[in-house]
Structure formats: C-alpha cells, structure tokens
Amino acid sequence: MHFRLLISIYILSLVAQQSIQFYLPGLAPVNYCKKGEFSSPSSCKSDVILYVNRLNTEESVIPYEYHHFDFCAIDEQNSPAENLGQVVFGERIRPGPYKIEFLKNVECQKVCTKEYIGGNPDSDRRLMVLKKGISLNYQHHWIVDNMPVTWCFPSDNEKQYCSTGFPMGCLVRQLPDGDESCAINPKYDKPGVYYPFNHVDLTITYHSGKEEEWGVKFGENGGRIISVKVIPYSINHRDPDRVNCSLKSDPVEIPSSALGAGQRLFITYSYSVKFVENNLVKWSSRWDYILESMPHTNIQWFSILNSLVIVLFLSGMVAMIMLRTLHKDIARYNQMECGEDVQEEFGWKLVHGDVFRPPRKGMILAVFLGSGVQVFCMTLITLAFACLGFLSPANRGALMTCSMVLYVSLGTPAGYVSSRIYKSFGGIKWKSNVILTSMLCPGVVFSLFFIMNLVLWGKGSSGAVPFSTLIALLALWFGVSVPLTFIGAYFGFRKRPFEHPVRTNQIPRQIPDQSIYTKAIPGVIMGGVLPFGCIFIQLFFILNSIWSSQMYYMFGFLFLVFLILVITCSETTILLCYFHLCAEDYHWWWRSFLTSGFTSVYLFMYCCHYFATKLSIKDAASVFLYFGYTSIMVFLFFLLTGTIGFFACFWFIRKIYSVVKVD
C-alpha cells in the first residue's frame, strides 16, 4: 500500500512539473516590429499597448481604479473585455496614458500636468485622495503584452526580487532605509512629506527570432517582448512645457498639511522608454525571472514531504487496525465453535443494532453533504484543469471563472447525493430537502458576498461587482444550478434507500460513560489537527496570492496537497470513528462530518494569525471585508472536508459490519 502511494505521488509530481513548464506563459505570442518596416499589419504589431489595472495595498482590502487617484486621463472606452472571474475579483484593466512604439526609445515624454489649488474643495479632495493612497502604499499593476510590469530591487537575502506592482509614491515616516520605495533616491528624506512617483523609466527587453522559428523574418526591426521593468521616480518638472527627467532634479514634495488659500501645486507626469535586445532568453521562458525571485519551490517540496510523512503515519495506523485488530475481531465473531468466550460480544460489535440509526437533524446533514459533494467535484476538476495548463496566471480571471461555472453546473450530483442520504434516513419531506439543497449553502455564500459588495459600493472601490454582474450571478444560480439540483434530486428519490448490512433495533441502546478521549468534543477537536498540518504551508502561499498580490502558479503542488488532504481527512475520521465504536458510542453520523470539518476552524485561526502578522490593515471596513471573505472560504472548506470524512467513515462502517455474522 505504501509503495503504491509513493509511486503515485512520484508520478503526479512529474506531471506537476511538466504542467508548470507547459502553462507558463500559456498564451499565444505576439510579434512586434518597428513602425513602417512591414506592410502587412497581420504579421506584426508596432504599437505596444500598456494597460493599467486596479491599485491595491497590503494595508487595506479595498482596491481602487486607476482614475480614482487623479492620475492622467485614460480612454476607458477601448478597455479589453473582462471575464466573470476578473469582474468578481475586482480587476479593471484599462489602456494607459503612455504611448509606446516598438523599438522607439523615448528619453523624456510628458503625459499630462495636474494642478491643485489650495482652498478649492474639488482640488483639496483630489490631493487628499492622492496623499492617502501614498500613505497606505497603494501599488500600481501595469500590463504589457500580457506580462506584468515588474519593479525589481534587492531583497534581504542579497537576491533580486521582482514585484508585479510598484508604489504610487512614498511617505517618509521615520527613516527612508526602512521603505524600499523611499530608498530609491536619497533625496526622499524629509519626514512627513509625500513624494508622488510622477516619472517612470520603462525598460522593455525583446527577443529577435529567426524565420524558421516564427514564420516571419524580422531581422533587427522586430521581435517578441520578454520582459518589461519599471523604475519609478519623483521629479519636480518646474516648467510643465519643458520637462527635464534628470535624476539630479529635486523631487515633487507634497506637504502633510493642506495647501494654503490660493497656493498652487503642479504635478507633471512623464515617462522614458528604452528597448534592449536579449536573445539569450526565449519567449517561452520569459516568466522565469519573476517566478525564480519567489523562494517557493524548496518550501513547497518541504510541504509535500511534511504532508507525506503524516499520510504514511496515518496509513500505518489504519492498516494496523484493519489488518490486526479488526481481522482478529471479525475472525473471533465468525467462529462457529460453541463456548461462552467465543460467543461473547464486546466493543464495536455490541452496537451493531444502533450504528445505522438515523441521526438527529438528518435533513441538514444531507443538505451539507450534497453541497459538500458539489464543492469537492468543483475543486477536483478545477485543479485538474489548472494542472493541464488551461488556467494559467497569464489568463487572468480564468481560475475564478472556471470555479464558478463548474459550481453552478454541478447541481445534479448535489441534489442526487442529498436526496439519497435523506431518503436513507427515512425522510419524507422531499420538497424541503431539494429546496434547502439548492438554496441554503449557496444562499449563505451569496448573502455574505452581497453584504461585502455593499461595503465596497459605499467606498467607491473597483472591487465592487456591478449590479449587472450580480444579476448574471443570480441568473446562473436560479437558471442553471437550481434546476440541475432538482433533476439530481428527482433521480435520487427514485432510487431505493441504501440497504444497510445490519438491522436497526427499535429501542436505542444506552451509551456507557465515556472517557475524556472518546467524548464528542475532544474527538472533533483532535480530528482537524493532522489534516490542517498537511495544508498549512501551502495555505501561506494561497493567502499571499489573495491578499499580497503575489502570483500563484504551482498548481501541481496544490493538486498533490489536495489529494493528501483527502487521504488524511479520510484516515483520521476512520481512526477516530473506530475508537468511538469500540467505546460503544454509535453516534457517528454528525461526528464523522464534524471531525474532518473541524479542519476549517484551524483554517480560520490561521487566517487570523496571517491577518495579525503579515498584514497591516487598520480601518474597520477592510477588517470587515477580510473576515467576510475569510468566512466564505472557511464555510466552503468546512463543507469540503466534512463531506470527505463522512463518506470515508460511511464506507468503513458498512464494510466492517458487512463481514461479520450477526443473528
């Protein structure tokens, strides 16, 4: 058993590595050429479009669109189409105000000039919003050729770290050495002064290919973009009509106090562009410099090995129970010799007449199980698609879109499982069952999402989902998911109830006094420890990708960890369920669900620890949003893990009671 498990994990790890190489970057390349060099516009493009995205920060959960901070005006009419996942995640990709032509270097180009007049309410408001964004360290996120524009700087381990965002400015609170954005220039040294980054130096590296590689011969006037790096500066252009981008110029200084009545402040935005040829880096490897600067791989393998040790330990425990204890018990019970010692029953055999007695609140348990199967199938298929390369990080919003579409499309298994389990409990209120299955858990998620969306609407955030998208989500729910759930429930209720291997007694057996270790609450609390131990390292990177704008791309590792989580939840629940049955406690239905489902409580505690140690969120709205989104994640994880543990225990109990002879 252990050998097969090791071989399977080794094969999956090879598939994971190949999938990582396959899906990055994962989209079709774009050929660029110098303007006027090629007459056929279909063979190459000369205009390099720079897209701007929402701005966010680790000090607040609330993102804002580009125009919120009074930067240069942009043409929002020609914005690219956004998929459902991008809209739900709050991405707002717009064409930027920077005009770039391939292989055309720009020394110092003015974009626009913003004027602020003290005493003018509109001007004071715009300047206050700009200063607040700088103080909260809001980050730009730009995109060129579907690649993030990166800001690279040396990290603590003396290696270069390339961030996919760069700050809109810096505020010197104490010393500039403690802030990378203010450490760019030693002139940013006045405490309490805001320095907006109104100038950017863009370095675009390209690879000029050969005719046999790309089908088009460019020579020295064409190629493919492999990286775009930015260095932001604050430059005080004293004459807006004659900009001077020399780094020796003084920076723009915005005082912490409001401008005096009639006092004027000008901020001129400018940029420089430089093209650099690099034929050593292939287009297919252009993401490597971003991913290699993130120290993930070694820690990911440590996470896999840590989880593997836990799985092997649990597998050994379960194998010992199945092969030694259970085998001896079953052999003893099935002996045909006469004798008092042989015929005496004890342990889990004593509760054979009560082990399949329907639980209390069986309707809710059946609904949770149906929704849990829906979440499980969604997660499994999504991770499989991600490993195959269909949901690469370059295809923005694809992961969320795929998850939502799969969830609403998997209403049939949810209705089928819920109805069959409920019918096996002896339930007759089939209408209530199917309505709760289609409404309860999705309703909880949508209600939390809608409440948080109201907060984002009130804050004017780009993260607020438009009303039309909410209508589309409701249409998917009621037009697709609910009918499919009814169809699944129809086939489930037409099936005969599960036939249990032993009959249920009419009179419930009295449960003896339990020790502290076999009581319900301690068992449930202990049940979530080992499954959480398998995922907590991987969870750190997932939370970083959600709240710290870091790129998550190792779906192969994530798929392995998910499989290990399924095995660990199953084995932990089986182990504790056997101990409880040996203590003659037959109330296993809800306990099996809650034992593995309690992993979600540890998940919530870890999210609280991450909030306290990794984030610097202070405002009440951001705190509410963080824990609101965390509650959705924890609730779905509760359904997922609880369902895994329940069906593992259900299979185990039916198996052991089907091989013993009961009068």
XYZ file of C-alpha atoms in Angstrom:
663
model
C 0.000 0.000 0.000
C 2.781 2.393 0.952
C 4.799 1.502 -2.142
C 1.865 2.205 -4.437
C 1.219 5.503 -2.677
C 4.835 6.596 -3.120
C 4.823 5.623 -6.805
C 1.564 7.523 -7.380
C 2.837 10.684 -5.689
C 6.113 10.490 -7.644
C 4.243 10.231 -10.956
C 1.939 13.115 -10.004
C 4.927 15.272 -9.065
C 6.427 14.683 -12.521
C 3.113 15.626 -14.103
C 3.002 18.728 -11.911
C 6.466 19.835 -13.011
C 5.613 19.298 -16.664
C 2.362 21.198 -16.249
C 4.192 24.142 -14.730
C 6.524 24.242 -17.739
C 3.570 23.937 -20.100
C 1.177 26.574 -18.919
C 3.596 29.426 -18.308
C 3.073 31.748 -20.098
C 0.317 29.704 -21.700
C -0.996 32.173 -24.307
C -0.216 32.755 -27.985
C 2.798 35.012 -28.662
C 2.524 38.439 -30.296
C 5.058 39.548 -32.906
C 6.142 43.196 -32.844
C 8.016 45.186 -35.448
C 9.232 48.729 -35.976
C 6.616 51.055 -37.420
C 6.742 51.283 -41.220
C 9.070 48.302 -41.662
C 6.428 45.755 -42.654
C 3.441 46.461 -44.838
C 1.340 43.544 -43.600
C -0.295 44.505 -40.286
C -1.344 40.900 -39.659
C 2.237 39.682 -39.343
C 3.253 42.031 -36.525
C 2.214 44.996 -34.402
C 4.076 48.261 -33.982
C 2.099 49.798 -31.107
C 2.904 48.385 -27.679
C -0.161 48.974 -25.524
C 0.433 49.499 -21.826
C -2.597 48.573 -19.721
C -3.214 49.824 -16.202
C -5.092 47.763 -13.638
C -6.610 48.480 -10.244
C -4.407 49.674 -7.398
C -4.301 47.767 -4.123
C -2.248 47.552 -0.948
C -1.494 45.212 1.925
C -2.683 47.905 4.343
C -6.259 47.835 3.052
C -8.540 45.277 1.413
C -10.276 47.963 -0.667
C -8.871 48.327 -4.244
C -9.446 51.364 -6.442
C -9.441 52.016 -10.155
C -6.662 53.967 -11.837
C -8.647 57.196 -12.228
C -9.559 57.274 -8.524
C -6.202 58.827 -7.575
C -6.362 61.641 -10.171
C -3.664 60.355 -12.483
C -3.608 61.278 -16.161
C -6.855 60.674 -18.024
C -7.245 57.337 -19.804
C -9.523 56.118 -22.581
C -11.853 53.675 -20.824
C -13.994 53.158 -23.934
C -11.380 50.876 -25.520
C -10.915 48.685 -22.460
C -10.465 44.964 -23.156
C -13.350 42.629 -22.379
C -13.286 41.197 -18.863
C -14.419 37.708 -17.970
C -16.588 36.842 -14.976
C -13.636 35.979 -12.769
C -11.937 39.325 -13.396
C -15.094 41.258 -12.558
C -15.689 39.316 -9.344
C -12.054 39.771 -8.278
C -12.271 43.496 -8.967
C -9.779 43.699 -11.828
C -10.328 46.758 -14.013
C -7.888 46.693 -16.946
C -7.794 49.932 -18.960
C -5.481 51.309 -21.699
C -2.880 53.506 -20.031
C -1.962 57.070 -20.997
C 1.568 56.047 -22.046
C 2.137 55.761 -25.808
C 4.827 53.248 -26.792
C 6.038 52.203 -30.232
C 8.183 49.132 -30.706
C 11.932 49.895 -30.894
C 11.295 53.619 -30.449
C 13.229 54.869 -27.438
C 11.751 57.792 -25.542
C 14.044 59.983 -23.474
C 11.603 62.189 -21.605
C 7.989 62.440 -22.700
C 5.320 64.470 -20.949
C 1.935 62.824 -20.357
C -0.102 65.466 -18.540
C 0.020 68.058 -15.765
C -2.278 68.072 -12.755
C -2.899 71.362 -10.943
C -4.017 71.673 -7.322
C -5.209 74.985 -5.845
C -5.480 75.484 -2.108
C -8.942 76.428 -0.882
C -10.701 74.792 -3.848
C -12.912 71.961 -2.475
C -12.509 69.722 -5.517
C -8.766 70.303 -5.661
C -8.349 69.666 -1.932
C -10.335 66.424 -2.218
C -8.240 65.143 -5.133
C -5.000 65.969 -3.362
C -6.203 64.340 -0.148
C -7.066 61.127 -2.033
C -3.606 61.138 -3.643
C -1.876 61.594 -0.283
C -3.989 58.869 1.330
C -3.046 56.439 -1.436
C 0.641 57.215 -0.937
C 0.398 56.856 2.852
C -1.304 53.447 2.512
C 1.319 52.328 -0.047
C -1.093 51.599 -2.884
C 0.585 49.731 -5.734
C 0.300 50.154 -9.498
C -0.243 46.997 -11.551
C 0.596 47.507 -15.205
C 0.432 45.006 -18.050
C 2.342 44.920 -21.347
C 1.908 42.053 -23.830
C 0.010 40.155 -21.126
C 3.114 40.338 -18.903
C 3.133 42.173 -15.582
C 5.378 45.231 -15.492
C 7.814 44.428 -12.696
C 9.707 46.538 -10.205
C 12.971 44.816 -9.225
C 15.041 45.618 -6.160
C 17.499 43.685 -3.921
C 15.878 41.707 -1.106
C 17.187 40.721 2.322
C 18.960 37.577 1.058
C 21.027 39.672 -1.403
C 18.999 38.383 -4.346
C 16.917 40.439 -6.704
C 13.197 40.361 -6.006
C 10.858 41.357 -8.820
C 7.459 42.552 -7.679
C 4.492 42.619 -10.050
C 3.488 46.004 -8.650
C 5.227 49.259 -7.778
C 4.221 52.059 -5.390
C 2.464 55.246 -6.463
C 4.699 57.238 -4.134
C 6.345 57.172 -0.761
C 5.916 58.827 2.612
C 8.915 59.117 4.905
C 7.625 58.352 8.385
C 10.973 57.904 10.177
C 13.955 56.701 8.147
C 13.960 56.049 4.387
C 16.066 52.904 4.840
C 13.052 51.031 6.142
C 10.974 51.534 2.994
C 12.091 50.219 -0.417
C 10.038 52.841 -2.256
C 11.731 55.723 -0.430
C 15.142 54.071 -0.663
C 15.161 54.589 -4.442
C 16.572 58.096 -4.053
C 18.426 59.564 -1.066
C 16.596 62.848 -1.668
C 13.396 61.323 -0.274
C 14.445 62.098 3.274
C 12.020 64.623 4.755
C 9.747 63.087 7.390
C 6.063 63.797 6.896
C 6.492 64.757 3.223
C 4.702 62.894 0.417
C 6.730 62.085 -2.712
C 4.455 61.062 -5.632
C 6.163 58.973 -8.312
C 5.266 61.020 -11.376
C 8.008 59.662 -13.668
C 8.707 56.072 -14.746
C 11.660 54.595 -16.582
C 10.473 51.617 -18.638
C 12.977 49.057 -19.910
C 11.460 46.702 -22.487
C 13.535 43.638 -23.328
C 12.765 41.797 -26.542
C 13.934 38.669 -28.346
C 14.506 38.864 -32.109
C 13.757 35.423 -33.524
C 14.614 33.583 -36.693
C 12.387 32.956 -39.681
C 12.259 29.200 -39.128
C 11.152 29.734 -35.512
C 8.292 32.177 -36.022
C 7.453 32.004 -39.706
C 8.250 35.726 -40.097
C 11.728 37.136 -40.645
C 12.157 40.338 -38.638
C 15.883 40.781 -38.553
C 16.866 43.815 -36.473
C 13.457 45.521 -36.659
C 11.166 43.006 -34.967
C 10.817 40.545 -32.141
C 8.810 39.412 -29.144
C 8.683 41.084 -25.745
C 10.145 39.010 -22.933
C 10.156 41.475 -20.013
C 9.120 44.990 -19.009
C 10.728 46.545 -15.945
C 9.947 49.880 -14.348
C 11.790 52.228 -12.010
C 9.574 54.963 -10.547
C 10.875 58.397 -9.565
C 9.584 61.657 -8.232
C 10.787 64.586 -10.369
C 9.744 68.199 -9.954
C 9.240 69.466 -13.511
C 9.301 73.172 -12.713
C 8.314 74.081 -16.277
C 5.490 71.747 -17.419
C 6.085 72.754 -21.043
C 9.774 71.808 -20.946
C 10.127 68.652 -18.885
C 13.517 67.609 -17.558
C 13.793 63.988 -16.463
C 17.247 64.215 -14.974
C 17.546 62.201 -11.783
C 19.516 65.091 -10.302
C 16.342 67.170 -10.246
C 14.565 67.776 -6.978
C 11.526 65.557 -6.242
C 7.920 66.695 -6.008
C 7.085 67.398 -2.383
C 3.538 67.439 -1.063
C 3.308 68.762 2.497
C 1.300 66.811 5.044
C -0.794 69.891 5.802
C -3.387 71.266 3.392
C -2.366 73.852 0.802
C -2.868 77.450 1.781
C -5.633 79.503 0.166
C -4.617 80.245 -3.420
C -1.428 78.175 -3.189
C -0.764 76.166 -6.366
C 0.877 72.778 -6.782
C 1.726 71.276 -10.174
C 2.479 67.578 -10.745
C 3.658 66.760 -14.270
C 3.654 63.092 -15.227
C 6.315 61.862 -17.635
C 7.980 58.655 -18.809
C 11.009 57.263 -20.617
C 11.209 54.074 -22.670
C 14.273 52.038 -23.578
C 14.334 48.878 -25.714
C 17.013 46.248 -25.060
C 17.642 43.166 -27.226
C 18.261 39.871 -25.434
C 18.373 36.670 -27.495
C 19.568 34.511 -24.611
C 16.095 34.323 -23.060
C 13.437 32.532 -25.071
C 9.892 33.834 -25.230
C 8.622 30.605 -23.653
C 10.821 31.273 -20.593
C 10.013 34.944 -20.101
C 8.168 34.362 -16.805
C 11.178 32.680 -15.207
C 12.800 35.819 -13.828
C 9.608 36.649 -11.926
C 8.999 33.156 -10.597
C 12.616 32.456 -9.684
C 12.741 35.529 -7.456
C 9.977 33.996 -5.332
C 11.525 31.442 -2.920
C 8.671 28.965 -3.216
C 9.963 25.746 -4.686
C 12.083 24.454 -1.792
C 9.380 25.300 0.721
C 6.768 23.629 -1.484
C 8.741 20.402 -1.531
C 9.128 20.633 2.236
C 5.357 20.976 2.471
C 4.853 17.879 0.314
C 7.322 15.830 2.364
C 5.757 17.027 5.608
C 2.309 16.036 4.396
C 3.618 12.722 3.081
C 5.041 11.799 6.486
C 1.654 12.472 8.082
C -0.112 10.359 5.450
C 2.298 7.458 5.916
C 1.850 7.632 9.683
C -1.938 7.590 9.403
C -1.854 4.876 6.751
C 0.212 2.730 9.085
C -2.258 3.289 11.920
C -5.256 2.463 9.759
C -3.501 -0.569 8.286
C -2.683 -1.823 11.783
C -6.330 -1.506 12.803
C -7.655 -3.092 9.629
C -5.153 -5.958 9.454
C -4.624 -6.775 13.109
C -7.394 -5.592 15.408
C -10.331 -5.789 13.008
C -9.119 -9.008 11.453
C -8.888 -10.694 14.850
C -12.263 -9.306 15.937
C -14.025 -10.490 12.793
C -12.374 -13.903 12.949
C -13.453 -14.281 16.587
C -17.034 -13.231 15.874
C -17.391 -15.560 12.913
C -16.085 -18.679 14.638
C -18.642 -21.419 14.666
C -17.379 -23.276 17.751
C -19.535 -23.211 20.856
C -18.278 -21.626 24.007
C -19.025 -18.665 26.172
C -15.755 -16.900 25.456
C -16.262 -17.149 21.717
C -19.885 -16.070 21.714
C -19.316 -13.080 23.974
C -19.656 -9.768 22.192
C -17.801 -6.605 23.072
C -16.613 -3.332 21.558
C -17.943 -2.216 18.195
C -19.911 -5.454 17.676
C -22.239 -4.572 20.572
C -23.669 -1.514 18.769
C -24.494 -3.300 15.505
C -28.202 -2.747 16.153
C -27.828 1.012 16.570
C -24.967 2.025 14.296
C -27.269 2.818 11.366
C -29.931 4.555 13.426
C -30.843 7.845 11.650
C -29.267 10.909 13.267
C -30.966 13.978 14.593
C -31.243 16.880 12.137
C -30.727 14.444 9.295
C -32.179 16.931 6.817
C -29.408 19.488 7.486
C -26.721 16.801 7.358
C -27.993 15.583 3.985
C -28.039 19.148 2.644
C -24.474 19.756 3.833
C -23.334 16.512 2.233
C -24.940 17.387 -1.090
C -23.310 20.825 -1.110
C -20.026 19.286 0.010
C -20.038 16.899 -2.951
C -20.670 19.889 -5.199
C -17.667 21.755 -3.744
C -15.489 18.625 -3.886
C -16.215 17.977 -7.577
C -15.675 21.657 -8.379
C -12.297 21.696 -6.610
C -11.105 18.447 -8.169
C -11.998 19.420 -11.738
C -10.642 22.970 -11.362
C -7.281 21.740 -10.070
C -7.118 19.148 -12.846
C -7.692 21.857 -15.474
C -5.111 24.082 -13.778
C -2.506 21.303 -13.838
C -3.138 20.748 -17.535
C -2.407 24.414 -18.224
C -5.877 25.723 -19.079
C -5.957 28.150 -16.126
C -2.537 29.779 -16.281
C -1.854 33.024 -14.368
C -1.414 34.728 -17.747
C -5.086 34.030 -18.473
C -6.405 36.417 -15.856
C -9.647 35.520 -14.131
C -9.803 32.062 -15.723
C -9.437 30.220 -12.405
C -12.342 32.048 -10.770
C -14.492 31.810 -13.889
C -13.911 28.072 -14.174
C -14.713 27.524 -10.477
C -17.986 29.453 -10.622
C -19.158 27.834 -13.848
C -18.339 24.371 -12.521
C -20.108 25.058 -9.234
C -23.401 26.029 -10.855
C -23.075 23.150 -13.344
C -22.634 20.539 -10.609
C -26.054 20.955 -9.052
C -27.099 17.480 -10.241
C -24.665 15.480 -8.032
C -25.533 17.761 -5.109
C -29.252 17.058 -5.434
C -28.692 13.354 -6.045
C -26.444 12.784 -3.006
C -28.586 14.897 -0.694
C -31.799 13.146 -1.672
C -30.354 9.634 -1.395
C -28.843 10.279 2.021
C -32.045 11.928 3.251
C -34.182 9.071 1.957
C -31.888 6.581 3.731
C -32.561 8.476 6.943
C -36.254 7.774 6.452
C -37.083 11.355 5.490
C -40.306 12.080 3.629
C -40.130 15.883 3.188
C -38.511 15.702 -0.230
C -39.622 19.203 -1.232
C -37.906 20.781 1.766
C -34.799 18.720 1.103
C -34.365 19.775 -2.506
C -35.145 23.433 -1.772
C -32.631 23.561 1.083
C -30.002 21.800 -1.029
C -30.328 24.342 -3.810
C -30.733 27.407 -1.559
C -29.081 27.043 1.857
C -25.338 26.851 1.229
C -25.300 28.942 -1.975
C -27.554 31.426 -0.191
C -25.107 31.764 2.711
C -22.215 32.410 0.300
C -24.173 34.874 -1.841
C -25.519 36.760 1.198
C -22.035 37.259 2.632
C -20.752 38.287 -0.790
C -23.607 40.756 -1.297
C -23.111 42.379 2.127
C -19.411 42.902 1.438
C -20.234 44.201 -2.011
C -22.409 46.862 -0.386
C -19.397 47.975 1.668
C -17.264 48.188 -1.475
C -20.010 50.147 -3.238
C -20.104 52.588 -0.362
C -16.324 53.068 -0.579
C -16.380 53.590 -4.353
C -13.986 50.673 -4.813
C -13.194 48.912 -8.066
C -13.707 45.665 -6.173
C -17.461 46.302 -6.095
C -19.201 43.949 -8.500
C -21.528 45.875 -10.848
C -25.270 45.399 -10.478
C -25.484 43.766 -13.910
C -22.929 41.131 -12.861
C -24.920 40.405 -9.699
C -27.979 39.815 -11.882
C -25.896 37.477 -14.048
C -24.763 35.547 -10.958
C -28.366 35.227 -9.774
C -29.359 34.045 -13.243
C -26.675 31.351 -13.118
C -27.861 30.313 -9.667
C -31.608 30.172 -10.312
C -31.461 29.405 -14.026
C -28.782 26.696 -14.014
C -27.862 25.449 -10.547
C -31.362 25.182 -9.055
C -32.913 23.244 -11.992
C -29.932 20.874 -12.080
C -30.305 20.294 -8.335
C -33.975 19.417 -8.824
C -33.034 16.978 -11.596
C -30.449 15.293 -9.378
C -32.927 15.092 -6.502
C -35.533 13.543 -8.794
C -33.224 10.669 -9.716
C -32.025 10.361 -6.128
C -35.512 9.949 -4.681
C -36.393 7.403 -7.346
C -33.534 5.196 -6.143
C -34.100 2.756 -3.305
C -32.597 3.749 0.067
C -29.190 2.375 0.992
C -29.500 -1.186 2.262
C -27.501 -1.428 5.446
C -25.713 -4.699 6.288
C -27.354 -4.965 9.741
C -30.837 -4.270 11.050
C -31.573 -1.408 13.435
C -33.132 -2.204 16.814
C -36.365 -0.499 17.783
C -35.098 0.509 21.236
C -31.850 2.570 21.310
C -29.010 1.095 23.278
C -27.746 3.065 26.245
C -24.290 4.532 25.719
C -21.902 3.954 28.646
C -19.958 6.758 30.277
C -17.148 7.905 28.017
C -13.610 8.853 28.918
C -12.286 12.299 28.099
C -10.621 10.975 24.942
C -13.743 9.338 23.491
C -16.169 12.177 24.127
C -17.517 14.041 21.145
C -15.917 17.474 21.567
C -12.309 16.341 22.253
C -12.534 13.874 19.370
C -13.761 16.529 16.966
C -11.057 18.973 18.055
C -8.323 16.375 17.603
C -9.688 15.311 14.219
C -8.774 18.534 12.436
C -5.162 18.788 13.572
C -3.499 16.354 11.151
C -5.394 17.435 8.001
C -4.536 21.050 8.741
C -0.902 20.071 9.257
C -0.853 18.859 5.653
C -2.012 22.143 4.154
C -0.819 24.999 6.349
C 2.398 25.648 4.400
C 0.544 25.652 1.086
C -2.073 27.873 2.683
C 0.515 30.595 3.276
C 1.181 30.952 -0.456
C -2.525 30.921 -1.272
C -3.193 33.748 1.185
C -0.234 35.666 -0.228
C -1.699 35.419 -3.715
C -5.071 36.674 -2.464
C -4.062 39.487 -0.123
C -0.472 40.389 -1.086
C -0.814 40.383 -4.898
C 1.758 37.630 -5.297
C 1.460 35.280 -8.228
C 0.399 31.700 -7.513
C 1.353 29.275 -10.246
C 2.310 25.914 -8.675
C -0.978 24.134 -9.252
C 0.851 20.808 -9.493
C 1.902 21.132 -5.862
C -1.578 22.258 -4.924
C -3.150 19.227 -6.604
C -0.810 16.905 -4.694
C -1.637 18.623 -1.417
C -5.351 18.320 -2.199
C -5.007 14.560 -2.718
C -3.037 14.282 0.522
C -5.759 16.296 2.277
C -8.420 13.861 1.021
C -6.409 10.858 2.252
C -5.630 12.472 5.617
C -9.229 13.525 6.304
C -10.445 10.036 5.403
C -7.940 8.162 7.532
C -8.255 10.481 10.527
C -12.028 10.169 10.557
C -11.906 6.376 10.166
C -9.416 6.090 13.010
C -11.439 8.178 15.465
C -14.693 6.570 14.354
C -13.304 3.126 15.170
C -12.209 4.255 18.635
C -15.669 5.660 19.335
C -17.395 2.487 18.185
C -15.111 0.427 20.402
C -16.255 2.647 23.283
C -19.851 1.646 22.331
C -20.748 5.154 21.120
C -22.753 4.743 17.905
C -23.479 8.444 17.233
C -21.122 8.670 14.304
C -23.142 10.419 11.588
C -22.613 14.043 12.600
C -19.345 13.273 14.379
C -17.722 11.941 11.208
C -18.737 15.103 9.357
C -17.577 17.448 12.121
C -14.313 15.589 12.835
C -12.746 16.343 9.464
C -14.825 19.515 9.048
C -13.155 20.952 12.147
C -10.095 21.495 9.953
C -11.889 24.637 8.792
C -11.710 26.032 12.343
C -7.934 25.706 12.261
C -8.028 27.333 8.841
C -9.890 30.287 10.328
C -7.388 30.531 13.191
C -4.511 30.539 10.707
C -6.206 33.294 8.701
C -6.441 35.321 11.915
C -2.735 34.705 12.542
C -1.931 35.783 8.968
C -4.014 38.928 9.429
C -2.182 39.844 12.638
C 1.366 39.080 11.468
C 1.519 39.625 7.697
C -0.972 42.422 7.012
C -1.109 45.986 8.304
C -4.839 46.538 7.950
C -6.296 49.100 10.331
C -9.541 50.593 9.000
C -12.781 48.933 10.081
C -14.142 48.422 6.554
C -11.054 46.462 5.464
C -11.160 44.334 8.618
C -14.822 43.555 7.964
C -14.100 42.661 4.334
C -11.121 40.468 5.209
C -13.031 38.374 7.712
C -16.100 38.339 5.468
C -14.186 36.818 2.565
C -12.405 34.522 5.012
C -15.782 33.321 6.309
C -16.824 32.323 2.783
C -13.591 30.417 2.279
C -13.857 28.704 5.678
C -17.505 27.736 5.124
C -16.771 26.122 1.743
C -13.739 24.359 3.227
C -15.944 23.096 6.075
C -18.351 21.529 3.578
C -15.475 20.046 1.577
C -13.557 18.409 4.424
C -16.682 17.359 6.320
C -18.034 15.543 3.268
C -14.730 13.738 2.692
C -14.638 12.499 6.287
C -18.302 11.450 6.300
C -18.179 9.290 3.180
C -14.888 7.693 4.248
C -16.441 6.760 7.582
C -19.677 5.665 5.880
C -17.727 3.295 3.650
C -15.670 1.977 6.586
C -18.659 1.207 8.803
C -20.616 -0.506 6.034
C -17.527 -2.542 5.247
C -16.790 -3.825 8.761
C -20.414 -4.646 9.597
C -20.929 -6.462 6.306
C -18.226 -9.068 7.021
C -19.430 -10.172 10.470
C -22.221 -12.653 11.120
C -24.994 -11.151 13.184
C -28.020 -13.123 14.383
